[in-house]
Short mmCIF file of C-alpha atoms in Angstrom, two decimals:
data_model
loop_
_atom_site.label_atom_id
_atom_site.label_comp_id
_atom_site.label_asym_id
_atom_site.label_seq_id
_atom_site.Cartn_x
_atom_site.Cartn_y
_atom_site.Cartn_z
CA MET A 1 140.63 103.21 78.01
CA SER A 2 141.65 101.11 80.86
CA HIS A 3 138.86 98.64 81.98
CA PRO A 4 137.50 100.08 85.33
CA LEU A 5 138.18 96.98 87.40
CA ALA A 6 141.85 97.24 86.31
CA THR A 7 142.21 100.78 87.87
CA GLY A 8 140.17 100.36 91.02
CA GLU A 9 137.34 102.37 89.90
CA ARG A 10 133.72 101.30 90.45
CA PRO A 11 132.01 100.29 87.19
CA SER A 12 128.57 101.42 88.29
CA LEU A 13 129.83 104.97 88.26
CA ALA A 14 131.71 104.89 85.01
CA PHE A 15 130.61 107.36 82.30
CA ALA A 16 131.81 108.36 78.78
CA VAL A 17 133.11 111.92 78.06
CA THR A 18 132.60 112.61 74.25
CA HIS A 19 132.78 115.67 72.03
CA ARG A 20 129.14 115.92 72.16
CA SER A 21 129.01 116.06 76.07
CA VAL A 22 131.66 118.63 76.03
CA LEU A 23 129.86 120.97 73.58
CA ALA A 24 126.51 120.16 75.01
CA ILE A 25 127.69 122.23 77.99
CA ALA A 26 129.95 124.65 76.39
CA ILE A 27 127.72 126.26 73.71
CA PRO A 28 124.63 126.90 75.93
CA MET A 29 126.97 128.49 78.68
CA THR A 30 128.83 130.50 76.07
CA LEU A 31 125.52 132.03 74.86
CA ALA A 32 124.48 132.57 78.51
CA TYR A 33 127.75 134.51 79.09
CA LEU A 34 127.35 136.57 75.93
CA SER A 35 124.03 137.77 77.09
CA THR A 36 125.44 139.57 79.99
CA PRO A 37 127.38 142.36 78.18
CA LEU A 38 124.35 142.94 75.95
CA LEU A 39 122.40 143.84 79.14
CA GLY A 40 124.97 146.54 80.02
CA ILE A 41 124.93 147.96 76.52
CA VAL A 42 121.28 148.32 76.53
CA ASP A 43 121.35 150.01 80.03
CA MET A 44 123.68 152.66 78.93
CA ALA A 45 121.68 153.08 75.69
CA VAL A 46 118.46 153.73 77.56
CA ILE A 47 120.10 156.09 79.80
CA GLY A 48 122.01 157.85 77.16
CA ARG A 49 118.86 158.73 75.42
CA LEU A 50 118.00 160.91 78.43
CA GLY A 51 120.99 163.31 77.38
CA ASP A 52 122.45 163.77 80.84
CA PRO A 53 126.17 162.49 81.13
CA ALA A 54 125.85 162.47 84.81
CA LEU A 55 123.23 159.80 84.67
CA LEU A 56 125.52 157.57 82.48
CA GLY A 57 128.35 158.09 84.95
CA GLY A 58 125.99 157.22 87.77
CA ILE A 59 125.04 153.65 86.41
CA ALA A 60 128.54 153.22 85.28
CA ILE A 61 130.16 153.86 88.76
CA GLY A 62 127.25 152.13 90.34
CA GLY A 63 127.82 149.14 88.32
CA ILE A 64 131.61 148.99 89.12
CA ILE A 65 130.72 149.09 92.93
CA PHE A 66 128.35 146.22 92.61
CA ASP A 67 130.89 144.36 90.55
CA LEU A 68 133.25 144.84 93.37
CA VAL A 69 130.89 143.78 96.06
CA PHE A 70 129.51 140.70 94.17
CA THR A 71 133.07 139.42 93.27
CA THR A 72 133.17 138.50 96.94
CA PHE A 73 130.44 136.01 96.25
CA ASN A 74 131.50 134.66 92.79
CA PHE A 75 132.37 131.50 94.55
CA LEU A 76 128.59 130.67 94.99
CA ARG A 77 128.56 129.81 91.11
CA SER A 78 131.67 127.97 90.78
CA GLY A 79 131.96 126.41 94.27
CA THR A 80 128.34 125.03 93.93
CA THR A 81 129.18 123.62 90.42
CA GLY A 82 132.38 121.67 91.63
CA LEU A 83 130.67 120.27 94.59
CA THR A 84 127.32 119.30 93.08
CA ALA A 85 129.28 117.71 90.02
CA GLN A 86 131.14 115.61 92.53
CA ALA A 87 128.10 114.51 94.34
CA TYR A 88 126.37 113.83 91.07
CA GLY A 89 129.25 111.72 89.89
CA ALA A 90 129.18 109.70 93.13
CA GLN A 91 125.33 109.38 92.51
CA ASN A 92 124.82 110.75 96.11
CA GLU A 93 121.44 112.39 95.58
CA GLU A 94 121.12 113.40 99.08
CA GLU A 95 124.32 115.46 98.93
CA VAL A 96 123.45 116.81 95.55
CA ARG A 97 120.55 118.45 97.22
CA ALA A 98 122.35 119.36 100.39
CA THR A 99 124.85 121.27 98.36
CA LEU A 100 122.20 123.44 96.91
CA LEU A 101 120.65 124.10 100.32
CA ARG A 102 123.97 125.07 101.76
CA ALA A 103 124.65 127.34 98.95
CA PHE A 104 121.22 129.04 99.43
CA LEU A 105 122.21 129.65 103.12
CA ILE A 106 125.18 131.48 102.24
CA ALA A 107 123.29 133.46 99.69
CA ALA A 108 120.86 134.42 102.07
CA PHE A 109 123.16 135.50 104.70
CA GLY A 110 125.41 137.39 102.15
CA GLY A 111 122.64 139.11 100.66
CA LEU A 112 121.22 140.33 103.79
CA LEU A 113 124.70 141.46 104.98
CA VAL A 114 125.18 143.69 101.83
CA ILE A 115 121.84 145.28 102.44
CA LEU A 116 122.53 145.97 106.20
CA LEU A 117 126.07 147.33 105.23
CA GLN A 118 124.61 149.24 102.11
CA GLY A 119 125.49 152.76 103.66
CA PRO A 120 129.15 152.12 104.23
CA LEU A 121 129.47 150.02 100.96
CA ARG A 122 128.05 152.99 98.92
CA GLU A 123 130.12 155.64 100.66
CA THR A 124 133.26 153.84 100.44
CA GLY A 125 132.69 153.08 96.65
CA LEU A 126 131.87 156.65 95.90
CA TRP A 127 134.96 157.90 97.91
CA PHE A 128 137.24 155.36 95.88
CA LEU A 129 135.55 155.84 92.36
CA GLY A 130 135.24 159.76 92.64
CA GLY A 131 133.13 161.41 90.18
CA SER A 132 131.34 164.75 89.99
CA ALA A 133 128.55 165.82 92.56
CA ASP A 134 125.92 165.01 90.04
CA VAL A 135 127.39 161.69 89.04
CA GLN A 136 127.63 160.78 92.72
CA ALA A 137 124.09 161.82 93.36
CA ALA A 138 122.85 159.59 90.45
CA THR A 139 125.17 156.74 91.60
CA SER A 140 123.41 156.90 95.07
CA ARG A 141 119.88 156.85 93.62
CA TYR A 142 120.87 153.77 91.49
CA PHE A 143 122.77 152.07 94.36
CA ASP A 144 119.92 152.45 96.84
CA ILE A 145 117.44 150.52 94.76
CA ARG A 146 119.63 147.92 93.30
CA VAL A 147 121.15 146.88 96.52
CA TYR A 148 117.72 144.92 97.35
CA SER A 149 118.58 142.56 94.56
CA ALA A 150 121.51 141.07 96.58
CA PRO A 151 119.92 138.08 98.09
CA PHE A 152 118.25 137.07 94.83
CA LEU A 153 121.34 137.63 92.74
CA LEU A 154 123.44 135.51 95.01
CA ALA A 155 120.62 132.88 95.02
CA ASN A 156 120.68 132.91 91.18
CA TYR A 157 124.65 132.32 91.37
CA ALA A 158 123.92 129.14 93.51
CA ILE A 159 121.06 127.99 91.10
CA LEU A 160 123.10 128.46 88.05
CA GLY A 161 126.12 126.65 89.68
CA TRP A 162 123.92 123.67 90.83
CA PHE A 163 122.22 123.19 87.34
CA ILE A 164 125.68 123.33 85.63
CA GLY A 165 126.91 120.80 88.16
CA LEU A 166 124.32 118.52 87.11
CA GLY A 167 125.30 118.95 83.55
CA ARG A 168 121.83 120.76 82.68
CA ALA A 169 123.60 123.78 80.92
CA GLY A 170 120.44 124.21 78.70
CA THR A 171 118.54 125.06 81.87
CA GLY A 172 121.23 127.41 82.71
CA LEU A 173 120.99 129.19 79.47
CA VAL A 174 117.29 129.52 79.85
CA LEU A 175 117.74 131.04 83.35
CA GLN A 176 120.29 133.46 82.06
CA LEU A 177 118.22 134.50 79.04
CA VAL A 178 115.17 135.04 80.96
CA LEU A 179 117.10 136.98 83.67
CA ASN A 180 118.88 139.29 81.13
CA GLY A 181 116.14 139.53 78.68
CA LEU A 182 113.53 140.60 81.22
CA ASN A 183 116.08 143.06 82.69
CA ILE A 184 116.53 144.58 79.28
CA GLY A 185 112.83 144.71 78.68
CA LEU A 186 111.92 146.32 81.91
CA SER A 187 114.86 148.84 81.63
CA VAL A 188 113.53 150.08 78.39
CA TRP A 189 110.02 150.08 79.54
CA PHE A 190 110.92 151.95 82.78
CA VAL A 191 113.20 154.43 81.43
CA ILE A 192 111.86 155.18 78.05
CA GLY A 193 108.39 154.43 78.71
CA PHE A 194 107.88 155.89 82.32
CA GLY A 195 110.81 158.18 82.25
CA TRP A 196 111.93 156.85 85.67
CA SER A 197 115.91 157.48 84.92
CA VAL A 198 118.49 155.53 86.99
CA GLU A 199 115.74 154.45 89.22
CA GLY A 200 114.06 152.44 86.51
CA VAL A 201 117.33 150.58 85.53
CA ALA A 202 117.96 149.71 89.38
CA LEU A 203 114.42 148.54 89.61
CA ALA A 204 114.46 146.47 86.49
CA THR A 205 117.47 144.61 87.98
CA VAL A 206 115.89 144.05 91.23
CA LEU A 207 112.64 142.70 89.63
CA SER A 208 114.57 140.47 87.19
CA GLU A 209 116.66 139.08 89.83
CA ILE A 210 113.59 138.14 91.77
CA ALA A 211 111.80 136.74 88.82
CA ALA A 212 114.82 134.56 87.76
CA THR A 213 115.02 133.12 91.50
CA CYS A 214 111.45 132.22 91.34
CA LEU A 215 111.82 130.48 88.03
CA GLY A 216 115.01 128.75 89.23
CA VAL A 217 113.27 127.50 92.38
CA GLY A 218 110.36 126.30 90.47
CA LEU A 219 112.56 124.46 87.97
CA ILE A 220 114.32 122.76 90.78
CA VAL A 221 111.21 121.65 92.43
CA PHE A 222 109.68 120.58 89.15
CA THR A 223 112.84 118.32 88.07
CA SER A 224 113.53 116.95 91.52
CA GLY A 225 110.31 115.01 91.58
CA LYS A 226 109.13 113.41 94.80
CA ALA A 227 112.49 112.59 96.37
CA PRO A 228 112.87 113.74 100.00
CA TRP A 229 115.03 116.87 100.86
CA PRO A 230 117.96 116.34 103.22
CA ALA A 231 117.34 116.60 106.88
CA PRO A 232 118.91 119.64 108.85
CA LYS A 233 121.62 117.38 110.31
CA VAL A 234 122.79 116.55 106.83
CA ILE A 235 122.63 120.19 105.57
CA PHE A 236 124.61 121.30 108.68
CA ASP A 237 126.93 118.60 108.62
CA ARG A 238 130.08 120.38 110.12
CA ARG A 239 132.60 118.55 107.86
CA LEU A 240 130.90 119.24 104.72
CA LEU A 241 130.33 122.88 105.80
CA VAL A 242 133.85 123.35 106.42
CA ARG A 243 134.82 121.84 103.02
CA MET A 244 132.40 124.21 101.34
CA MET A 245 133.65 127.32 103.26
CA ALA A 246 137.45 126.25 102.39
CA VAL A 247 136.50 125.82 98.73
CA ASN A 248 134.59 129.00 98.58
CA ARG A 249 137.46 131.01 100.51
CA ASP A 250 140.10 129.86 98.04
CA ILE A 251 137.98 130.76 95.05
CA MET A 252 137.24 134.15 96.50
CA ILE A 253 141.09 134.92 97.06
CA ARG A 254 141.62 133.71 93.56
CA SER A 255 138.95 136.10 92.28
CA PHE A 256 140.13 139.14 94.15
CA THR A 257 143.79 138.28 92.83
CA LEU A 258 142.60 138.28 89.39
CA LEU A 259 140.73 141.63 89.84
CA PHE A 260 143.92 143.10 91.37
CA ALA A 261 145.87 141.95 88.28
CA PHE A 262 143.37 143.92 85.97
CA ALA A 263 143.31 146.95 88.32
CA PHE A 264 146.93 147.08 88.29
CA PHE A 265 146.99 146.79 84.56
CA THR A 266 144.54 149.77 84.27
CA ALA A 267 146.43 151.87 86.83
CA ARG A 268 149.75 151.38 85.06
CA SER A 269 147.96 152.36 81.80
CA ALA A 270 146.81 155.53 83.54
CA ASP A 271 150.24 156.31 84.38
CA GLN A 272 151.18 156.74 80.86
CA GLY A 273 148.59 159.31 80.06
CA ASP A 274 144.95 159.33 78.63
CA THR A 275 145.70 158.31 75.14
CA VAL A 276 147.40 155.18 76.30
CA LEU A 277 144.79 154.54 78.91
CA ALA A 278 142.14 154.66 76.26
CA ALA A 279 143.96 152.44 73.87
CA ASN A 280 144.66 149.68 76.43
CA ALA A 281 141.15 149.82 77.92
CA LEU A 282 139.83 149.47 74.15
CA LEU A 283 142.20 146.36 73.49
CA GLU A 284 141.11 144.95 76.98
CA LYS A 285 137.74 144.39 75.33
CA PHE A 286 139.46 141.88 73.10
CA ILE A 287 140.43 140.12 76.46
CA MET A 288 136.88 140.19 77.53
CA LEU A 289 135.54 138.71 74.37
CA THR A 290 138.11 135.87 74.70
CA ALA A 291 136.86 135.27 78.28
CA PHE A 292 133.28 135.08 77.14
CA PHE A 293 134.10 132.27 74.61
CA LEU A 294 136.67 130.40 76.53
CA ASP A 295 134.46 130.29 79.63
CA GLY A 296 131.81 128.24 78.07
CA LEU A 297 134.48 125.58 77.61
CA ALA A 298 135.97 126.05 81.14
CA THR A 299 132.35 125.56 82.46
CA ALA A 300 132.22 122.11 80.70
CA ALA A 301 135.52 121.22 82.29
CA GLU A 302 134.17 122.24 85.67
CA GLN A 303 131.21 119.84 85.21
CA LEU A 304 132.90 116.77 83.80
CA ALA A 305 136.10 116.92 85.87
CA GLY A 306 134.08 117.27 88.95
CA ARG A 307 131.63 114.39 88.00
CA ALA A 308 134.74 112.14 87.32
CA VAL A 309 136.29 113.04 90.68
CA GLY A 310 133.03 112.22 92.27
CA ALA A 311 132.68 108.90 90.51
CA ARG A 312 136.43 108.26 91.05
CA TYR A 313 136.69 107.33 87.39
CA ARG A 314 140.15 108.59 86.14
CA PRO A 315 139.48 107.66 82.29
CA ALA A 316 136.62 110.09 82.24
CA PHE A 317 138.81 112.92 83.89
CA ASP A 318 141.70 112.18 81.40
CA ARG A 319 139.34 112.47 78.66
CA THR A 320 137.90 115.70 79.82
CA LEU A 321 141.31 117.15 79.94
CA LYS A 322 141.98 115.95 76.32
CA LEU A 323 138.73 117.14 74.83
CA THR A 324 138.46 120.50 76.59
CA ALA A 325 142.04 121.27 75.69
CA LEU A 326 141.35 120.30 72.03
CA TRP A 327 138.34 122.57 71.74
CA SER A 328 139.96 125.31 73.73
CA PHE A 329 143.02 125.62 71.80
CA THR A 330 141.11 125.51 68.63
CA LEU A 331 138.68 128.14 69.64
CA ALA A 332 141.73 130.25 70.94
CA GLY A 333 143.36 129.88 67.43
CA ILE A 334 140.28 130.94 65.78
CA LEU A 335 139.92 134.05 68.02
CA SER A 336 143.56 134.94 67.51
CA ALA A 337 143.04 134.68 63.69
CA LEU A 338 139.84 136.94 63.83
CA PHE A 339 141.72 139.55 65.91
CA TRP A 340 144.53 139.55 63.44
CA PHE A 341 142.19 139.94 60.52
CA PHE A 342 139.66 142.31 61.79
CA GLY A 343 141.03 143.92 64.94
CA GLN A 344 141.96 147.28 63.04
CA TYR A 345 138.31 147.48 61.85
CA VAL A 346 137.10 146.94 65.49
CA ILE A 347 139.33 149.48 66.82
CA GLY A 348 138.02 151.98 64.23
CA PHE A 349 134.43 151.03 65.14
CA MET A 350 134.95 151.54 68.79
CA THR A 351 136.69 154.97 68.73
CA THR A 352 136.75 157.91 66.33
CA ALA A 353 139.86 159.46 68.12
CA GLU A 354 142.83 159.22 65.56
CA ASP A 355 145.44 159.34 68.25
CA VAL A 356 143.89 156.51 70.22
CA ARG A 357 143.33 154.47 67.04
CA GLN A 358 147.11 154.81 66.12
CA VAL A 359 148.20 153.85 69.67
CA ALA A 360 145.77 150.88 69.91
CA ALA A 361 147.02 149.58 66.43
CA THR A 362 150.60 149.83 67.78
CA TYR A 363 149.64 147.39 70.65
CA LEU A 364 147.10 145.28 68.78
CA VAL A 365 149.62 142.39 68.52
CA TRP A 366 149.28 141.70 72.15
CA ALA A 367 145.49 141.45 72.11
CA ILE A 368 145.84 139.00 69.20
CA LEU A 369 148.20 136.89 71.28
CA THR A 370 146.04 137.03 74.37
CA PRO A 371 143.68 133.78 73.60
CA VAL A 372 146.87 131.75 72.86
CA PHE A 373 148.46 132.87 76.19
CA GLY A 374 145.41 132.66 78.14
CA VAL A 375 143.70 129.47 77.01
CA LEU A 376 145.44 127.06 79.38
CA ALA A 377 144.42 129.28 82.23
CA PHE A 378 140.96 129.10 81.35
CA GLN A 379 140.81 125.39 80.90
CA MET A 380 142.89 124.67 84.00
CA ASP A 381 140.54 126.92 86.06
CA GLY A 382 137.63 124.93 85.15
CA VAL A 383 139.30 121.54 85.94
CA PHE A 384 140.55 122.72 89.24
CA ILE A 385 137.18 124.30 90.21
CA GLY A 386 135.43 121.08 89.25
CA ALA A 387 137.87 118.84 91.18
CA THR A 388 137.71 121.27 94.07
CA TRP A 389 141.47 121.50 94.13
CA SER A 390 140.93 125.21 95.30
CA SER A 391 144.09 125.45 97.48
CA THR A 392 146.20 124.73 94.67
CA MET A 393 144.33 127.05 92.23
CA ARG A 394 144.69 129.94 94.77
CA ASN A 395 148.39 129.20 95.22
CA MET A 396 149.21 129.24 91.52
CA MET A 397 147.11 132.48 91.25
CA LEU A 398 149.25 134.21 93.80
CA LEU A 399 152.46 132.87 92.31
CA SER A 400 151.39 134.07 88.74
CA LEU A 401 150.75 137.48 90.31
CA ALA A 402 154.17 137.61 91.69
CA VAL A 403 155.61 136.81 88.31
CA TYR A 404 153.39 139.49 86.67
CA LEU A 405 154.55 142.05 89.12
CA ALA A 406 158.15 141.11 88.83
CA ALA A 407 158.23 141.02 85.02
CA TYR A 408 156.36 144.40 84.92
CA TYR A 409 159.04 146.19 87.08
CA LEU A 410 161.78 144.38 85.05
CA LEU A 411 160.26 145.01 81.41
CA PHE A 412 158.55 148.24 81.74
CA PRO A 413 161.59 150.56 82.01
CA ILE A 414 162.95 148.83 78.97
CA LEU A 415 159.89 148.43 76.82
CA GLY A 416 157.33 150.73 78.07
CA ASN A 417 153.82 149.82 77.18
CA HIS A 418 155.04 146.81 75.36
CA GLY A 419 156.65 145.59 78.62
CA LEU A 420 153.16 146.04 80.48
CA TRP A 421 151.42 143.95 77.92
CA LEU A 422 154.12 141.38 77.96
CA ALA A 423 153.93 141.14 81.78
CA PHE A 424 150.22 140.71 81.59
CA LEU A 425 150.34 137.87 79.20
CA LEU A 426 153.02 136.24 81.23
CA PHE A 427 150.49 136.30 84.03
CA PHE A 428 147.92 134.44 81.97
CA GLY A 429 150.57 132.01 80.69
CA THR A 430 152.19 131.35 84.15
CA ARG A 431 148.70 130.50 85.50
CA GLY A 432 148.03 127.75 82.83
CA LEU A 433 151.37 126.24 82.95
CA THR A 434 151.71 126.09 86.85
CA LEU A 435 148.17 124.59 87.03
CA LEU A 436 149.04 122.15 84.34
CA ALA A 437 152.18 121.21 86.12
CA ALA A 438 150.20 120.49 89.46
CA CYS A 439 147.34 118.70 87.60
CA GLN A 440 148.84 115.22 87.33
CA LYS A 441 150.07 115.11 90.86
CA ARG A 442 146.67 116.22 92.08
CA ALA A 443 144.96 113.69 89.93
CA ALA A 444 147.19 111.00 91.04
CA GLU A 445 146.53 111.82 94.68
CA THR A 446 142.80 111.95 94.21
CA PHE A 447 142.18 108.80 92.31
CA SER A 448 144.72 106.79 94.09
CA ALA A 449 142.32 107.42 97.24
CA ALA A 450 139.55 105.94 95.47
#
């Protein structure tokens, strides 16, 4: 490692990046992310016990509508992480707190906007997703209650991003476990105990988001001590507000592009018939599982890369790249091996339809390869979010989408569903390689300005 004075960095801001510091963030955040699908499973299970398929369809469609709406605000988590980590690395306590307060302002504005526009959002979602009259009625009942969780859900995005930015992944894990654990408990109590149907599931979500926000704010106040909070002129600093909005805009475009890529995959699967659609949807669960594990290491890359940029300490940045790549590729290899050995059994567990099983088995090789093709994209996303190189990340995502679409229209007529899967994996691979190619240039620009 170069001596700080030899590279122009400030010795007082130097810090070490170790295997332990990577895993101290990655492991808690992986556990936190894995708690989220459990909530969805429990919600479906408790509603399923009521014996009305329309109710299951109602919360499924309602959940998709909210996923689409809140994708717009995903930047509140990742953008807050990157900006906080940089302020923390620069030892700028005032800016650390100002970043949180700016994120709260965006959360409050965004949440209130969702509530005010709840009618058009609900009707647009129902029109786009369809469903029977009974399903749409159940969706409306669910939506009309859950929509009031919006300001608190967005505030929780900001709180989680802030604690991750400070490297307090354990606190983030506690917040997620409380949020999802309370939501699960209340859903069971309201639906099974009180018989409140979809309204019970929706109310459980609202109350859980409120409780998590209160806990998060309490932890912020408790851990912040008696240090003064920034003055309004600091919070509303035009230059810093514009920077935050630019980062958030780029991350939002990136998120919608990713959402479109998955939607395109599903639509092209549907074009091939119900059996292929079901098989591809089943194999997509392997991609989701991959994401839940690799996202933990991507989060570690966000915090450590952001802190290194804030400290203007290149050795820590390079070490972050090396260690997060090592652990990410190791985990990706393990996941691919597990999919190879146990994929057939997982397919058999998830569906009893023999035709779907056979088709899924035919294309299982692509799910096995997904962790290897996608690992670099996950790691680089974390690095670029932490460093707030959001415009480059946005551009590489759009370029990767163009490669994906071109590959599909070239390969599908020749290879059929194999061509669709190959194009999808090229999308992941292109993202990772293009970001890696841009990384060293961006790093040189950033650290030479120190």
